Amino acid sequence: MEFLEDFTEEADELLQSVNQHLLALSEAATSSACQPIFQELLRAYHTLKGLAGMMALEQAVEISHGSETLLNQARKGQLEVAPALVDLLLEGSRILGRLVHN
C-alpha cells in the first residue's frame, strides 16, 4: 500500500510540473525560449511513463508516450506550438490525473 501512495504522490508532483510547464510553453515568445520547457516536459512525461508502466497502467503509458511524441515533434519544429496543441496536452494531463487516482 505504501508503494501505491508513493506512486500517487510522485505522479501528482509530475503532473503539477507538466501543467505549469505547459502553461509556460503557451506563453513562450520564441523557439529558443521553448527549448528548456520542452526538456522539462519530456523528462516529466518520460518519468510518468515509467511509473505508469511499473503500475501496469497501460492507458497512462500510452498517453505519456503520445505526449512525448508530440512534444518531440514540436521541439524539432515539425509541429507548431499552437493553443490547440497545448490544450490537447493539458487534456491528456487531466486524463493522466484521473488514471493515477483510480
Short mmCIF file of C-alpha atoms in Angstrom, two decimals:
data_model
loop_
_atom_site.label_atom_id
_atom_site.label_comp_id
_atom_site.label_asym_id
_atom_site.label_seq_id
_atom_site.Cartn_x
_atom_site.Cartn_y
_atom_site.Cartn_z
CA MET A 1 0.00 0.00 0.00
CA GLU A 2 2.89 2.35 0.76
CA PHE A 3 4.22 1.82 -2.77
CA LEU A 4 0.85 2.89 -4.20
CA GLU A 5 0.87 6.04 -2.05
CA ASP A 6 4.43 6.85 -3.18
CA PHE A 7 3.41 6.33 -6.81
CA THR A 8 0.38 8.59 -6.49
CA GLU A 9 2.36 11.30 -4.72
CA GLU A 10 5.17 11.28 -7.29
CA ALA A 11 2.74 11.17 -10.22
CA ASP A 12 0.82 14.13 -8.77
CA GLU A 13 4.03 16.15 -8.44
CA LEU A 14 5.00 15.33 -12.03
CA LEU A 15 1.55 16.25 -13.34
CA GLN A 16 1.67 19.55 -11.47
CA SER A 17 5.03 20.24 -13.11
CA VAL A 18 3.64 19.24 -16.52
CA ASN A 19 0.71 21.63 -16.15
CA GLN A 20 2.95 24.52 -15.08
CA HIS A 21 5.35 23.90 -17.96
CA LEU A 22 2.54 23.57 -20.50
CA LEU A 23 1.26 26.98 -19.44
CA ALA A 24 4.79 28.37 -19.72
CA LEU A 25 5.06 26.80 -23.18
CA SER A 26 1.89 28.54 -24.29
CA GLU A 27 3.36 31.87 -23.17
CA ALA A 28 6.87 31.40 -24.59
CA ALA A 29 7.55 34.01 -27.24
CA THR A 30 10.41 32.37 -29.14
CA SER A 31 11.53 28.95 -30.23
CA SER A 32 14.68 29.23 -28.13
CA ALA A 33 12.59 30.08 -25.05
CA CYS A 34 10.65 26.86 -25.61
CA GLN A 35 13.68 24.55 -25.57
CA PRO A 36 14.23 24.36 -21.78
CA ILE A 37 10.47 23.96 -21.31
CA PHE A 38 10.44 21.07 -23.78
CA GLN A 39 13.27 19.41 -21.83
CA GLU A 40 11.39 19.64 -18.54
CA LEU A 41 8.17 18.37 -20.10
CA LEU A 42 9.90 15.48 -21.83
CA ARG A 43 11.64 14.49 -18.59
CA ALA A 44 8.36 14.58 -16.67
CA TYR A 45 6.44 12.58 -19.28
CA HIS A 46 9.24 10.02 -19.54
CA THR A 47 9.20 9.55 -15.77
CA LEU A 48 5.40 9.32 -15.74
CA LYS A 49 5.54 6.71 -18.49
CA GLY A 50 7.98 4.62 -16.46
CA LEU A 51 5.98 4.91 -13.26
CA ALA A 52 2.75 4.03 -15.06
CA GLY A 53 4.47 1.03 -16.63
CA MET A 54 5.57 -0.24 -13.22
CA MET A 55 1.96 0.06 -12.04
CA ALA A 56 0.62 -1.64 -15.21
CA LEU A 57 -1.43 1.43 -16.15
CA GLU A 58 -1.27 0.88 -19.89
CA GLN A 59 -3.54 3.80 -20.80
CA ALA A 60 -1.33 6.15 -18.80
CA VAL A 61 1.74 4.73 -20.54
CA GLU A 62 0.12 5.35 -23.93
CA ILE A 63 -0.91 8.91 -23.10
CA SER A 64 2.53 9.73 -21.70
CA HIS A 65 4.22 8.25 -24.76
CA GLY A 66 1.90 10.13 -27.13
CA SER A 67 2.57 13.37 -25.29
CA GLU A 68 6.32 12.76 -25.56
CA THR A 69 5.95 12.19 -29.30
CA LEU A 70 4.01 15.43 -29.81
CA LEU A 71 6.49 17.40 -27.73
CA ASN A 72 9.47 15.95 -29.61
CA GLN A 73 7.85 16.94 -32.90
CA ALA A 74 7.24 20.47 -31.60
CA ARG A 75 10.79 20.66 -30.23
CA LYS A 76 12.15 19.76 -33.67
CA GLY A 77 9.92 22.33 -35.39
CA GLN A 78 7.81 19.65 -37.08
CA LEU A 79 4.71 20.73 -35.16
CA GLU A 80 3.64 24.27 -34.29
CA VAL A 81 3.34 25.19 -30.64
CA ALA A 82 -0.23 26.40 -31.02
CA PRO A 83 -3.02 26.75 -28.45
CA ALA A 84 -4.65 23.59 -29.82
CA LEU A 85 -1.51 21.57 -29.07
CA VAL A 86 -1.25 22.92 -25.53
CA ASP A 87 -4.98 22.27 -24.97
CA LEU A 88 -4.58 18.69 -26.19
CA LEU A 89 -1.62 18.11 -23.87
CA LEU A 90 -3.49 19.68 -20.93
CA GLU A 91 -6.45 17.38 -21.57
CA GLY A 92 -4.05 14.42 -21.63
CA SER A 93 -2.66 15.59 -18.31
CA ARG A 94 -6.16 15.72 -16.80
CA ILE A 95 -6.82 12.18 -18.01
CA LEU A 96 -3.49 11.01 -16.57
CA GLY A 97 -4.50 12.51 -13.23
CA ARG A 98 -7.76 10.55 -13.27
CA LEU A 99 -5.96 7.33 -14.22
CA VAL A 100 -3.44 7.77 -11.41
CA HIS A 101 -6.23 8.09 -8.83
CA ASN A 102 -8.37 5.14 -9.99
#
